[in-house]
Amino acid sequence: AKGIHIEGLSKRYGSGDTAFLALKDVNMRVEPGEVVGLIGPSGSGKSTLLKCLGAVIDPTAGRMTLGDDVIFDNGWKVRDLRALRRDKIGFVFQAPYLIPFLDVTDNVALLPMLAGMPDAQARARALELLTALDVQHRAKAMPSQLSGGEQQRVAIARGLVNRPPVILADEPTAPLDSVRAMAVIRILNEMAKRFETAVIVVTHDEKIIPTFQRIYHIRDGVTHEEAGEGRALS
Ligand code: ADP
Ligand code: ADP
């Protein structure tokens, strides 16, 4: 079973009188090659769900598989969460968190280099993504020299570079204008198709919401699936 499968997931913070059920009943399925939206008001559980998916916190109950790996099954969990995060999950955060003393290319190439890819090949792959995201002209710049929008696009390239089977993107287009926001969505869709990646995009960006084929709404820790407009990407 590839992609992302979540069944009856719940997450309780705290215990006793102060216990709070942030996720009550989350059910999701994202097929390889698919990009789905996750939408919900503040406090609905989006960050909690992303943290569970990213193996940053443990769910309380339910079942969750990423790619070929069962990562949580009613209390049982995989042992090597660090390896799972490193090899299987691409994170694209709201804040770029670029490494200030590496240039743009090496910020993107670092992960494949650490994974043992020859430097030249890692940099070529980085440049390919930077080109697709239209920041190739900043390849030799340092992060501090970039605009906010450019930093965001570099951070997206870094999240995609290892071609993980799962990509979790938290408001990836928030600071971008609509042309660039659409470029990011197009690239996520291309990556998804080309590398059979399952992508979840947490967003409330009205520019990109019409592009999703499927959307999960989350409210008070409960998900509901809905068909999206699936507007064609040009
Ligand atoms: P969202 O990302 O949709 O804004 P969160 O997942 O951050 O929602 O939060 C969902 C609910 O869980 C909120 O009511 C929040 O106050 C609560 N919550 C989040 N983190 C914790 C925590 N560490 N301890 C207790 N409650 C938390
Ligand atoms: P964006 O809409 O992408 O956020 P900005 O208007 O912030 O763009 O920046 C426009 C251009 O100015 C970009 O090419 C950016 O790299 C450049 N720039 C912004 N801040 C700096 C800086 N501190 N040093 C060098 N170049 C900068």
PDB file of C-alpha atoms and ligand atoms in Angstrom:
ATOM      1  CA  ALA A   1       0.000   0.000   0.000  1.00  0.00           C
ATOM      2  CA  LYS A   2       1.607   3.254  -1.166  1.00  0.00           C
ATOM      3  CA  GLY A   3       0.528   6.786  -0.418  1.00  0.00           C
ATOM      4  CA  ILE A   4      -0.888   7.989   2.873  1.00  0.00           C
ATOM      5  CA  HIS A   5      -3.589   6.078   4.746  1.00  0.00           C
ATOM      6  CA  ILE A   6      -5.043   7.280   8.022  1.00  0.00           C
ATOM      7  CA  GLU A   7      -7.888   5.547   9.826  1.00  0.00           C
ATOM      8  CA  GLY A   8      -9.640   6.671  12.985  1.00  0.00           C
ATOM      9  CA  LEU A   9      -6.704   8.693  14.179  1.00  0.00           C
ATOM     10  CA  SER A  10      -7.000  10.510  17.488  1.00  0.00           C
ATOM     11  CA  LYS A  11      -4.613  12.576  19.570  1.00  0.00           C
ATOM     12  CA  ARG A  12      -5.054  13.533  23.192  1.00  0.00           C
ATOM     13  CA  TYR A  13      -2.886  16.185  24.801  1.00  0.00           C
ATOM     14  CA  GLY A  14      -2.383  15.947  28.549  1.00  0.00           C
ATOM     15  CA  SER A  15      -4.273  13.656  30.895  1.00  0.00           C
ATOM     16  CA  GLY A  16      -6.914  13.657  33.606  1.00  0.00           C
ATOM     17  CA  ASP A  17      -8.792  16.925  34.072  1.00  0.00           C
ATOM     18  CA  THR A  18      -6.581  18.806  31.637  1.00  0.00           C
ATOM     19  CA  ALA A  19      -6.812  16.229  28.833  1.00  0.00           C
ATOM     20  CA  PHE A  20      -7.764  17.676  25.483  1.00  0.00           C
ATOM     21  CA  LEU A  21      -8.723  15.690  22.417  1.00  0.00           C
ATOM     22  CA  ALA A  22      -7.188  17.701  19.555  1.00  0.00           C
ATOM     23  CA  LEU A  23      -7.842  14.965  16.956  1.00  0.00           C
ATOM     24  CA  LYS A  24     -11.010  12.911  17.410  1.00  0.00           C
ATOM     25  CA  ASP A  25     -11.542  11.015  14.186  1.00  0.00           C
ATOM     26  CA  VAL A  26      -9.216  11.661  11.276  1.00  0.00           C
ATOM     27  CA  ASN A  27      -9.585   9.584   8.118  1.00  0.00           C
ATOM     28  CA  MET A  28      -7.519  10.338   5.038  1.00  0.00           C
ATOM     29  CA  ARG A  29      -6.223   8.613   1.977  1.00  0.00           C
ATOM     30  CA  VAL A  30      -3.801  10.213  -0.444  1.00  0.00           C
ATOM     31  CA  GLU A  31      -2.807   8.093  -3.417  1.00  0.00           C
ATOM     32  CA  PRO A  32       0.677   8.208  -4.952  1.00  0.00           C
ATOM     33  CA  GLY A  33       0.689  11.018  -7.514  1.00  0.00           C
ATOM     34  CA  GLU A  34      -2.044  12.930  -5.742  1.00  0.00           C
ATOM     35  CA  VAL A  35      -1.996  16.405  -4.200  1.00  0.00           C
ATOM     36  CA  VAL A  36      -4.786  17.020  -1.683  1.00  0.00           C
ATOM     37  CA  GLY A  37      -5.696  20.104   0.281  1.00  0.00           C
ATOM     38  CA  LEU A  38      -6.233  20.160   4.049  1.00  0.00           C
ATOM     39  CA  ILE A  39      -8.317  23.098   5.175  1.00  0.00           C
ATOM     40  CA  GLY A  40      -9.638  24.077   8.575  1.00  0.00           C
ATOM     41  CA  PRO A  41     -10.018  27.007  10.920  1.00  0.00           C
ATOM     42  CA  SER A  42      -7.424  27.924  13.507  1.00  0.00           C
ATOM     43  CA  GLY A  43      -7.441  25.408  16.363  1.00  0.00           C
ATOM     44  CA  SER A  44      -9.096  22.663  14.293  1.00  0.00           C
ATOM     45  CA  GLY A  45      -6.107  20.303  14.567  1.00  0.00           C
ATOM     46  CA  LYS A  46      -4.131  20.878  11.359  1.00  0.00           C
ATOM     47  CA  SER A  47      -0.743  21.273  13.041  1.00  0.00           C
ATOM     48  CA  THR A  48      -1.418  18.346  15.330  1.00  0.00           C
ATOM     49  CA  LEU A  49      -2.247  16.162  12.325  1.00  0.00           C
ATOM     50  CA  LEU A  50       0.878  17.279  10.439  1.00  0.00           C
ATOM     51  CA  LYS A  51       2.990  16.532  13.508  1.00  0.00           C
ATOM     52  CA  CYS A  52       1.481  13.042  13.764  1.00  0.00           C
ATOM     53  CA  LEU A  53       2.054  12.464  10.043  1.00  0.00           C
ATOM     54  CA  GLY A  54       5.576  13.782  10.297  1.00  0.00           C
ATOM     55  CA  ALA A  55       6.251  11.418  13.201  1.00  0.00           C
ATOM     56  CA  VAL A  56       7.069  14.390  15.409  1.00  0.00           C
ATOM     57  CA  ILE A  57       4.444  13.445  18.017  1.00  0.00           C
ATOM     58  CA  ASP A  58       2.674  10.151  18.719  1.00  0.00           C
ATOM     59  CA  PRO A  59      -1.041   9.774  18.036  1.00  0.00           C
ATOM     60  CA  THR A  60      -3.199   8.309  20.804  1.00  0.00           C
ATOM     61  CA  ALA A  61      -5.131   5.769  18.739  1.00  0.00           C
ATOM     62  CA  GLY A  62      -5.900   4.802  15.168  1.00  0.00           C
ATOM     63  CA  ARG A  63      -3.725   3.713  12.312  1.00  0.00           C
ATOM     64  CA  MET A  64      -1.419   5.542   9.944  1.00  0.00           C
ATOM     65  CA  THR A  65       0.707   4.309   7.073  1.00  0.00           C
ATOM     66  CA  LEU A  66       3.106   6.286   4.889  1.00  0.00           C
ATOM     67  CA  GLY A  67       4.296   4.606   1.724  1.00  0.00           C
ATOM     68  CA  ASP A  68       5.073   0.988   2.568  1.00  0.00           C
ATOM     69  CA  ASP A  69       5.528   1.730   6.256  1.00  0.00           C
ATOM     70  CA  VAL A  70       2.984   1.324   9.004  1.00  0.00           C
ATOM     71  CA  ILE A  71       4.168   4.116  11.287  1.00  0.00           C
ATOM     72  CA  PHE A  72       1.460   3.876  13.919  1.00  0.00           C
ATOM     73  CA  ASP A  73      -1.130   1.231  14.722  1.00  0.00           C
ATOM     74  CA  ASN A  74      -3.078   1.705  17.959  1.00  0.00           C
ATOM     75  CA  GLY A  75      -0.110   2.273  20.215  1.00  0.00           C
ATOM     76  CA  TRP A  76       2.455   0.363  18.195  1.00  0.00           C
ATOM     77  CA  LYS A  77       4.911   2.591  16.321  1.00  0.00           C
ATOM     78  CA  VAL A  78       7.979   2.241  14.161  1.00  0.00           C
ATOM     79  CA  ARG A  79      11.242   2.323  16.032  1.00  0.00           C
ATOM     80  CA  ASP A  80      13.430   4.529  13.890  1.00  0.00           C
ATOM     81  CA  LEU A  81      11.416   7.708  13.522  1.00  0.00           C
ATOM     82  CA  ARG A  82      14.470   9.763  12.640  1.00  0.00           C
ATOM     83  CA  ALA A  83      15.258   7.572   9.634  1.00  0.00           C
ATOM     84  CA  LEU A  84      11.605   7.672   8.638  1.00  0.00           C
ATOM     85  CA  ARG A  85      11.539  11.458   8.708  1.00  0.00           C
ATOM     86  CA  ARG A  86      14.813  11.723   6.838  1.00  0.00           C
ATOM     87  CA  ASP A  87      14.105   9.186   4.090  1.00  0.00           C
ATOM     88  CA  LYS A  88      10.364   9.201   3.621  1.00  0.00           C
ATOM     89  CA  ILE A  89       8.977  12.628   4.323  1.00  0.00           C
ATOM     90  CA  GLY A  90       9.612  15.960   2.645  1.00  0.00           C
ATOM     91  CA  PHE A  91       8.613  18.923   4.793  1.00  0.00           C
ATOM     92  CA  VAL A  92       7.820  22.308   3.360  1.00  0.00           C
ATOM     93  CA  PHE A  93       7.292  24.723   6.218  1.00  0.00           C
ATOM     94  CA  GLN A  94       5.770  28.141   6.339  1.00  0.00           C
ATOM     95  CA  ALA A  95       9.011  29.668   7.566  1.00  0.00           C
ATOM     96  CA  PRO A  96      11.891  28.773   5.267  1.00  0.00           C
ATOM     97  CA  TYR A  97      14.569  27.848   7.866  1.00  0.00           C
ATOM     98  CA  LEU A  98      17.383  28.076   5.347  1.00  0.00           C
ATOM     99  CA  ILE A  99      20.928  27.525   6.547  1.00  0.00           C
ATOM    100  CA  PRO A 100      22.462  31.035   6.592  1.00  0.00           C
ATOM    101  CA  PHE A 101      26.072  30.083   5.767  1.00  0.00           C
ATOM    102  CA  LEU A 102      25.298  27.901   2.726  1.00  0.00           C
ATOM    103  CA  ASP A 103      24.395  29.392  -0.636  1.00  0.00           C
ATOM    104  CA  VAL A 104      21.030  28.653  -2.226  1.00  0.00           C
ATOM    105  CA  THR A 105      22.251  25.690  -4.280  1.00  0.00           C
ATOM    106  CA  ASP A 106      23.892  24.012  -1.308  1.00  0.00           C
ATOM    107  CA  ASN A 107      20.890  24.625   0.932  1.00  0.00           C
ATOM    108  CA  VAL A 108      18.928  22.497  -1.526  1.00  0.00           C
ATOM    109  CA  ALA A 109      21.740  20.029  -2.318  1.00  0.00           C
ATOM    110  CA  LEU A 110      22.634  19.365   1.325  1.00  0.00           C
ATOM    111  CA  LEU A 111      20.135  16.575   1.989  1.00  0.00           C
ATOM    112  CA  PRO A 112      21.101  14.431  -1.032  1.00  0.00           C
ATOM    113  CA  MET A 113      24.786  15.097  -0.272  1.00  0.00           C
ATOM    114  CA  LEU A 114      24.267  13.871   3.297  1.00  0.00           C
ATOM    115  CA  ALA A 115      22.520  10.837   1.849  1.00  0.00           C
ATOM    116  CA  GLY A 116      25.708  10.035  -0.089  1.00  0.00           C
ATOM    117  CA  MET A 117      25.005  11.487  -3.523  1.00  0.00           C
ATOM    118  CA  PRO A 118      28.117  12.919  -5.250  1.00  0.00           C
ATOM    119  CA  ASP A 119      28.233  16.718  -4.793  1.00  0.00           C
ATOM    120  CA  ALA A 120      28.037  17.530  -8.516  1.00  0.00           C
ATOM    121  CA  GLN A 121      24.985  15.334  -8.989  1.00  0.00           C
ATOM    122  CA  ALA A 122      23.278  16.747  -5.889  1.00  0.00           C
ATOM    123  CA  ARG A 123      23.928  20.303  -7.086  1.00  0.00           C
ATOM    124  CA  ALA A 124      22.641  19.483 -10.576  1.00  0.00           C
ATOM    125  CA  ARG A 125      19.456  18.106  -9.062  1.00  0.00           C
ATOM    126  CA  ALA A 126      19.145  21.192  -6.861  1.00  0.00           C
ATOM    127  CA  LEU A 127      19.570  23.473  -9.867  1.00  0.00           C
ATOM    128  CA  GLU A 128      16.911  21.576 -11.803  1.00  0.00           C
ATOM    129  CA  LEU A 129      14.395  22.259  -9.027  1.00  0.00           C
ATOM    130  CA  LEU A 130      15.513  25.860  -8.569  1.00  0.00           C
ATOM    131  CA  THR A 131      14.946  26.355 -12.297  1.00  0.00           C
ATOM    132  CA  ALA A 132      11.482  24.831 -12.134  1.00  0.00           C
ATOM    133  CA  LEU A 133      10.695  27.207  -9.267  1.00  0.00           C
ATOM    134  CA  ASP A 134      12.160  30.159 -11.168  1.00  0.00           C
ATOM    135  CA  VAL A 135      14.897  31.047  -8.667  1.00  0.00           C
ATOM    136  CA  GLN A 136      17.859  29.685 -10.651  1.00  0.00           C
ATOM    137  CA  HIS A 137      19.199  33.246 -11.021  1.00  0.00           C
ATOM    138  CA  ARG A 138      19.695  33.266  -7.226  1.00  0.00           C
ATOM    139  CA  ALA A 139      21.546  29.923  -7.135  1.00  0.00           C
ATOM    140  CA  LYS A 140      24.796  31.451  -5.865  1.00  0.00           C
ATOM    141  CA  ALA A 141      23.187  33.930  -3.472  1.00  0.00           C
ATOM    142  CA  MET A 142      23.148  33.532   0.295  1.00  0.00           C
ATOM    143  CA  PRO A 143      19.736  33.175   1.985  1.00  0.00           C
ATOM    144  CA  SER A 144      19.993  36.627   3.631  1.00  0.00           C
ATOM    145  CA  GLN A 145      20.159  38.213   0.175  1.00  0.00           C
ATOM    146  CA  LEU A 146      16.852  36.742  -0.961  1.00  0.00           C
ATOM    147  CA  SER A 147      13.399  38.206  -0.784  1.00  0.00           C
ATOM    148  CA  GLY A 148      10.843  36.398   1.354  1.00  0.00           C
ATOM    149  CA  GLY A 149       9.228  34.912  -1.723  1.00  0.00           C
ATOM    150  CA  GLU A 150      12.544  33.636  -3.040  1.00  0.00           C
ATOM    151  CA  GLN A 151      13.421  32.085   0.311  1.00  0.00           C
ATOM    152  CA  GLN A 152      10.102  30.303   0.286  1.00  0.00           C
ATOM    153  CA  ARG A 153      10.728  28.850  -3.168  1.00  0.00           C
ATOM    154  CA  VAL A 154      14.187  27.664  -2.106  1.00  0.00           C
ATOM    155  CA  ALA A 155      12.631  26.001   0.948  1.00  0.00           C
ATOM    156  CA  ILE A 156      10.174  24.240  -1.357  1.00  0.00           C
ATOM    157  CA  ALA A 157      13.014  22.986  -3.551  1.00  0.00           C
ATOM    158  CA  ARG A 158      14.725  21.646  -0.427  1.00  0.00           C
ATOM    159  CA  GLY A 159      11.585  19.791   0.659  1.00  0.00           C
ATOM    160  CA  LEU A 160      11.311  18.099  -2.739  1.00  0.00           C
ATOM    161  CA  VAL A 161      14.941  17.348  -3.534  1.00  0.00           C
ATOM    162  CA  ASN A 162      15.158  13.892  -1.980  1.00  0.00           C
ATOM    163  CA  ARG A 163      12.029  12.785  -3.839  1.00  0.00           C
ATOM    164  CA  PRO A 164      10.348  11.483  -0.696  1.00  0.00           C
ATOM    165  CA  PRO A 165       7.229   9.303  -1.096  1.00  0.00           C
ATOM    166  CA  VAL A 166       5.327  11.749   1.109  1.00  0.00           C
ATOM    167  CA  ILE A 167       5.396  15.553   1.126  1.00  0.00           C
ATOM    168  CA  LEU A 168       3.775  17.582   3.899  1.00  0.00           C
ATOM    169  CA  ALA A 169       3.450  21.235   3.020  1.00  0.00           C
ATOM    170  CA  ASP A 170       2.234  23.778   5.587  1.00  0.00           C
ATOM    171  CA  GLU A 171       0.962  26.965   3.910  1.00  0.00           C
ATOM    172  CA  PRO A 172       3.624  26.731   1.185  1.00  0.00           C
ATOM    173  CA  THR A 173       2.210  29.560  -0.931  1.00  0.00           C
ATOM    174  CA  ALA A 174       1.213  32.043   1.772  1.00  0.00           C
ATOM    175  CA  PRO A 175       3.762  34.755   0.957  1.00  0.00           C
ATOM    176  CA  LEU A 176       3.698  34.261  -2.831  1.00  0.00           C
ATOM    177  CA  ASP A 177       1.876  36.200  -5.534  1.00  0.00           C
ATOM    178  CA  SER A 178      -0.642  34.237  -7.593  1.00  0.00           C
ATOM    179  CA  VAL A 179       1.705  33.457 -10.503  1.00  0.00           C
ATOM    180  CA  ARG A 180       4.281  32.023  -8.102  1.00  0.00           C
ATOM    181  CA  ALA A 181       1.703  30.300  -5.958  1.00  0.00           C
ATOM    182  CA  MET A 182       0.388  28.538  -9.073  1.00  0.00           C
ATOM    183  CA  ALA A 183       3.947  27.614 -10.085  1.00  0.00           C
ATOM    184  CA  VAL A 184       4.436  25.961  -6.695  1.00  0.00           C
ATOM    185  CA  ILE A 185       1.215  23.977  -7.082  1.00  0.00           C
ATOM    186  CA  ARG A 186       2.177  22.960 -10.607  1.00  0.00           C
ATOM    187  CA  ILE A 187       5.550  21.718  -9.370  1.00  0.00           C
ATOM    188  CA  LEU A 188       4.002  19.797  -6.486  1.00  0.00           C
ATOM    189  CA  ASN A 189       1.655  18.133  -8.987  1.00  0.00           C
ATOM    190  CA  GLU A 190       4.499  17.340 -11.398  1.00  0.00           C
ATOM    191  CA  MET A 191       6.638  15.895  -8.614  1.00  0.00           C
ATOM    192  CA  ALA A 192       3.691  13.892  -7.358  1.00  0.00           C
ATOM    193  CA  LYS A 193       3.074  12.354 -10.785  1.00  0.00           C
ATOM    194  CA  ARG A 194       6.695  11.848 -11.748  1.00  0.00           C
ATOM    195  CA  PHE A 195       7.833  10.277  -8.468  1.00  0.00           C
ATOM    196  CA  GLU A 196       4.546   8.811  -7.238  1.00  0.00           C
ATOM    197  CA  THR A 197       4.561  11.141  -4.282  1.00  0.00           C
ATOM    198  CA  ALA A 198       1.560  11.648  -2.013  1.00  0.00           C
ATOM    199  CA  VAL A 199       1.263  15.332  -1.140  1.00  0.00           C
ATOM    200  CA  ILE A 200      -0.788  17.057   1.555  1.00  0.00           C
ATOM    201  CA  VAL A 201      -1.000  20.832   1.368  1.00  0.00           C
ATOM    202  CA  VAL A 202      -2.336  22.642   4.443  1.00  0.00           C
ATOM    203  CA  THR A 203      -3.637  25.945   3.197  1.00  0.00           C
ATOM    204  CA  HIS A 204      -6.226  28.653   3.346  1.00  0.00           C
ATOM    205  CA  ASP A 205      -4.859  30.339   0.241  1.00  0.00           C
ATOM    206  CA  GLU A 206      -7.841  31.102  -1.998  1.00  0.00           C
ATOM    207  CA  LYS A 207      -5.498  31.269  -4.972  1.00  0.00           C
ATOM    208  CA  ILE A 208      -4.728  27.560  -4.870  1.00  0.00           C
ATOM    209  CA  ILE A 209      -7.798  25.954  -3.277  1.00  0.00           C
ATOM    210  CA  PRO A 210      -9.610  25.623  -6.650  1.00  0.00           C
ATOM    211  CA  THR A 211      -6.737  23.492  -8.028  1.00  0.00           C
ATOM    212  CA  PHE A 212      -7.299  20.508  -5.728  1.00  0.00           C
ATOM    213  CA  GLN A 213      -9.229  17.468  -6.949  1.00  0.00           C
ATOM    214  CA  ARG A 214      -9.965  16.483  -3.384  1.00  0.00           C
ATOM    215  CA  ILE A 215     -10.008  18.447  -0.182  1.00  0.00           C
ATOM    216  CA  TYR A 216     -10.160  17.357   3.444  1.00  0.00           C
ATOM    217  CA  HIS A 217     -11.844  19.754   5.801  1.00  0.00           C
ATOM    218  CA  ILE A 218     -10.971  19.461   9.456  1.00  0.00           C
ATOM    219  CA  ARG A 219     -13.084  20.880  12.231  1.00  0.00           C
ATOM    220  CA  ASP A 220     -12.721  20.180  15.958  1.00  0.00           C
ATOM    221  CA  GLY A 221     -10.424  17.273  15.162  1.00  0.00           C
ATOM    222  CA  VAL A 222     -12.752  15.533  12.699  1.00  0.00           C
ATOM    223  CA  THR A 223     -12.076  15.297   8.945  1.00  0.00           C
ATOM    224  CA  HIS A 224     -14.590  15.393   6.108  1.00  0.00           C
ATOM    225  CA  GLU A 225     -13.720  14.678   2.515  1.00  0.00           C
ATOM    226  CA  GLU A 226     -15.040  16.839  -0.285  1.00  0.00           C
ATOM    227  CA  ALA A 227     -14.547  17.021  -4.053  1.00  0.00           C
ATOM    228  CA  GLY A 228     -12.529  20.049  -5.120  1.00  0.00           C
ATOM    229  CA  GLU A 229     -12.905  22.025  -8.322  1.00  0.00           C
ATOM    230  CA  GLY A 230      -9.763  20.415  -9.723  1.00  0.00           C
ATOM    231  CA  ARG A 231      -9.136  23.421 -11.915  1.00  0.00           C
ATOM    232  CA  ALA A 232      -6.602  22.636 -14.644  1.00  0.00           C
ATOM    233  CA  LEU A 233      -3.076  23.903 -14.087  1.00  0.00           C
ATOM    234  CA  SER A 234      -1.788  25.754 -17.107  1.00  0.00           C
TER     235      SER A 234
HETATM  236  P1  ADP B   1      -4.470  24.281  14.024  1.00  0.00           P
HETATM  237  O1  ADP B   1      -3.118  23.947  13.478  1.00  0.00           O
HETATM  238  O2  ADP B   1      -5.573  23.830  13.124  1.00  0.00           O
HETATM  239  O3  ADP B   1      -4.584  25.724  14.411  1.00  0.00           O
HETATM  240  P2  ADP B   1      -3.623  22.758  16.361  1.00  0.00           P
HETATM  241  O4  ADP B   1      -3.360  21.374  15.931  1.00  0.00           O
HETATM  242  O5  ADP B   1      -2.454  23.665  16.573  1.00  0.00           O
HETATM  243  O6  ADP B   1      -4.674  23.447  15.367  1.00  0.00           O
HETATM  244  O7  ADP B   1      -4.461  22.742  17.721  1.00  0.00           O
HETATM  245  C1  ADP B   1      -5.648  21.982  17.881  1.00  0.00           C
HETATM  246  C2  ADP B   1      -6.119  22.110  19.326  1.00  0.00           C
HETATM  247  O8  ADP B   1      -5.208  21.425  20.184  1.00  0.00           O
HETATM  248  C3  ADP B   1      -6.195  23.541  19.826  1.00  0.00           C
HETATM  249  O9  ADP B   1      -7.339  23.658  20.645  1.00  0.00           O
HETATM  250  C4  ADP B   1      -4.933  23.706  20.631  1.00  0.00           C
HETATM  251  O10 ADP B   1      -5.114  24.645  21.651  1.00  0.00           O
HETATM  252  C5  ADP B   1      -4.707  22.310  21.179  1.00  0.00           C
HETATM  253  N1  ADP B   1      -3.273  22.030  21.380  1.00  0.00           N
HETATM  254  C6  ADP B   1      -2.293  22.120  20.445  1.00  0.00           C
HETATM  255  N2  ADP B   1      -1.108  21.753  20.950  1.00  0.00           N
HETATM  256  C7  ADP B   1      -1.323  21.442  22.260  1.00  0.00           C
HETATM  257  C8  ADP B   1      -0.504  21.001  23.342  1.00  0.00           C
HETATM  258  N3  ADP B   1       0.815  20.786  23.169  1.00  0.00           N
HETATM  259  N4  ADP B   1      -1.084  20.780  24.542  1.00  0.00           N
HETATM  260  C9  ADP B   1      -2.407  20.972  24.712  1.00  0.00           C
HETATM  261  N5  ADP B   1      -3.252  21.379  23.746  1.00  0.00           N
HETATM  262  C10 ADP B   1      -2.722  21.624  22.530  1.00  0.00           C
HETATM  263  P1  ADP B   2       9.297  39.034  -3.607  1.00  0.00           P
HETATM  264  O1  ADP B   2       8.032  39.537  -4.219  1.00  0.00           O
HETATM  265  O2  ADP B   2       9.786  37.775  -4.305  1.00  0.00           O
HETATM  266  O3  ADP B   2       9.221  38.846  -2.111  1.00  0.00           O
HETATM  267  P2  ADP B   2      10.947  41.479  -3.232  1.00  0.00           P
HETATM  268  O4  ADP B   2      10.191  42.641  -3.811  1.00  0.00           O
HETATM  269  O5  ADP B   2      11.038  41.328  -1.761  1.00  0.00           O
HETATM  270  O6  ADP B   2      10.452  40.132  -3.967  1.00  0.00           O
HETATM  271  O7  ADP B   2      12.450  41.533  -3.829  1.00  0.00           O
HETATM  272  C1  ADP B   2      12.695  41.823  -5.186  1.00  0.00           C
HETATM  273  C2  ADP B   2      14.160  41.512  -5.562  1.00  0.00           C
HETATM  274  O8  ADP B   2      15.083  42.173  -4.697  1.00  0.00           O
HETATM  275  C3  ADP B   2      14.482  40.029  -5.462  1.00  0.00           C
HETATM  276  O9  ADP B   2      15.151  39.594  -6.638  1.00  0.00           O
HETATM  277  C4  ADP B   2      15.370  39.931  -4.267  1.00  0.00           C
HETATM  278  O10 ADP B   2      16.316  38.911  -4.425  1.00  0.00           O
HETATM  279  C5  ADP B   2      16.051  41.253  -4.190  1.00  0.00           C
HETATM  280  N1  ADP B   2      16.373  41.529  -2.791  1.00  0.00           N
HETATM  281  C6  ADP B   2      15.498  41.733  -1.774  1.00  0.00           C
HETATM  282  N2  ADP B   2      16.138  41.965  -0.615  1.00  0.00           N
HETATM  283  C7  ADP B   2      17.471  41.896  -0.899  1.00  0.00           C
HETATM  284  C8  ADP B   2      18.670  42.060  -0.121  1.00  0.00           C
HETATM  285  N3  ADP B   2      18.650  42.299   1.202  1.00  0.00           N
HETATM  286  N4  ADP B   2      19.852  41.906  -0.754  1.00  0.00           N
HETATM  287  C9  ADP B   2      19.910  41.645  -2.066  1.00  0.00           C
HETATM  288  N5  ADP B   2      18.822  41.498  -2.868  1.00  0.00           N
HETATM  289  C10 ADP B   2      17.615  41.626  -2.289  1.00  0.00           C
END
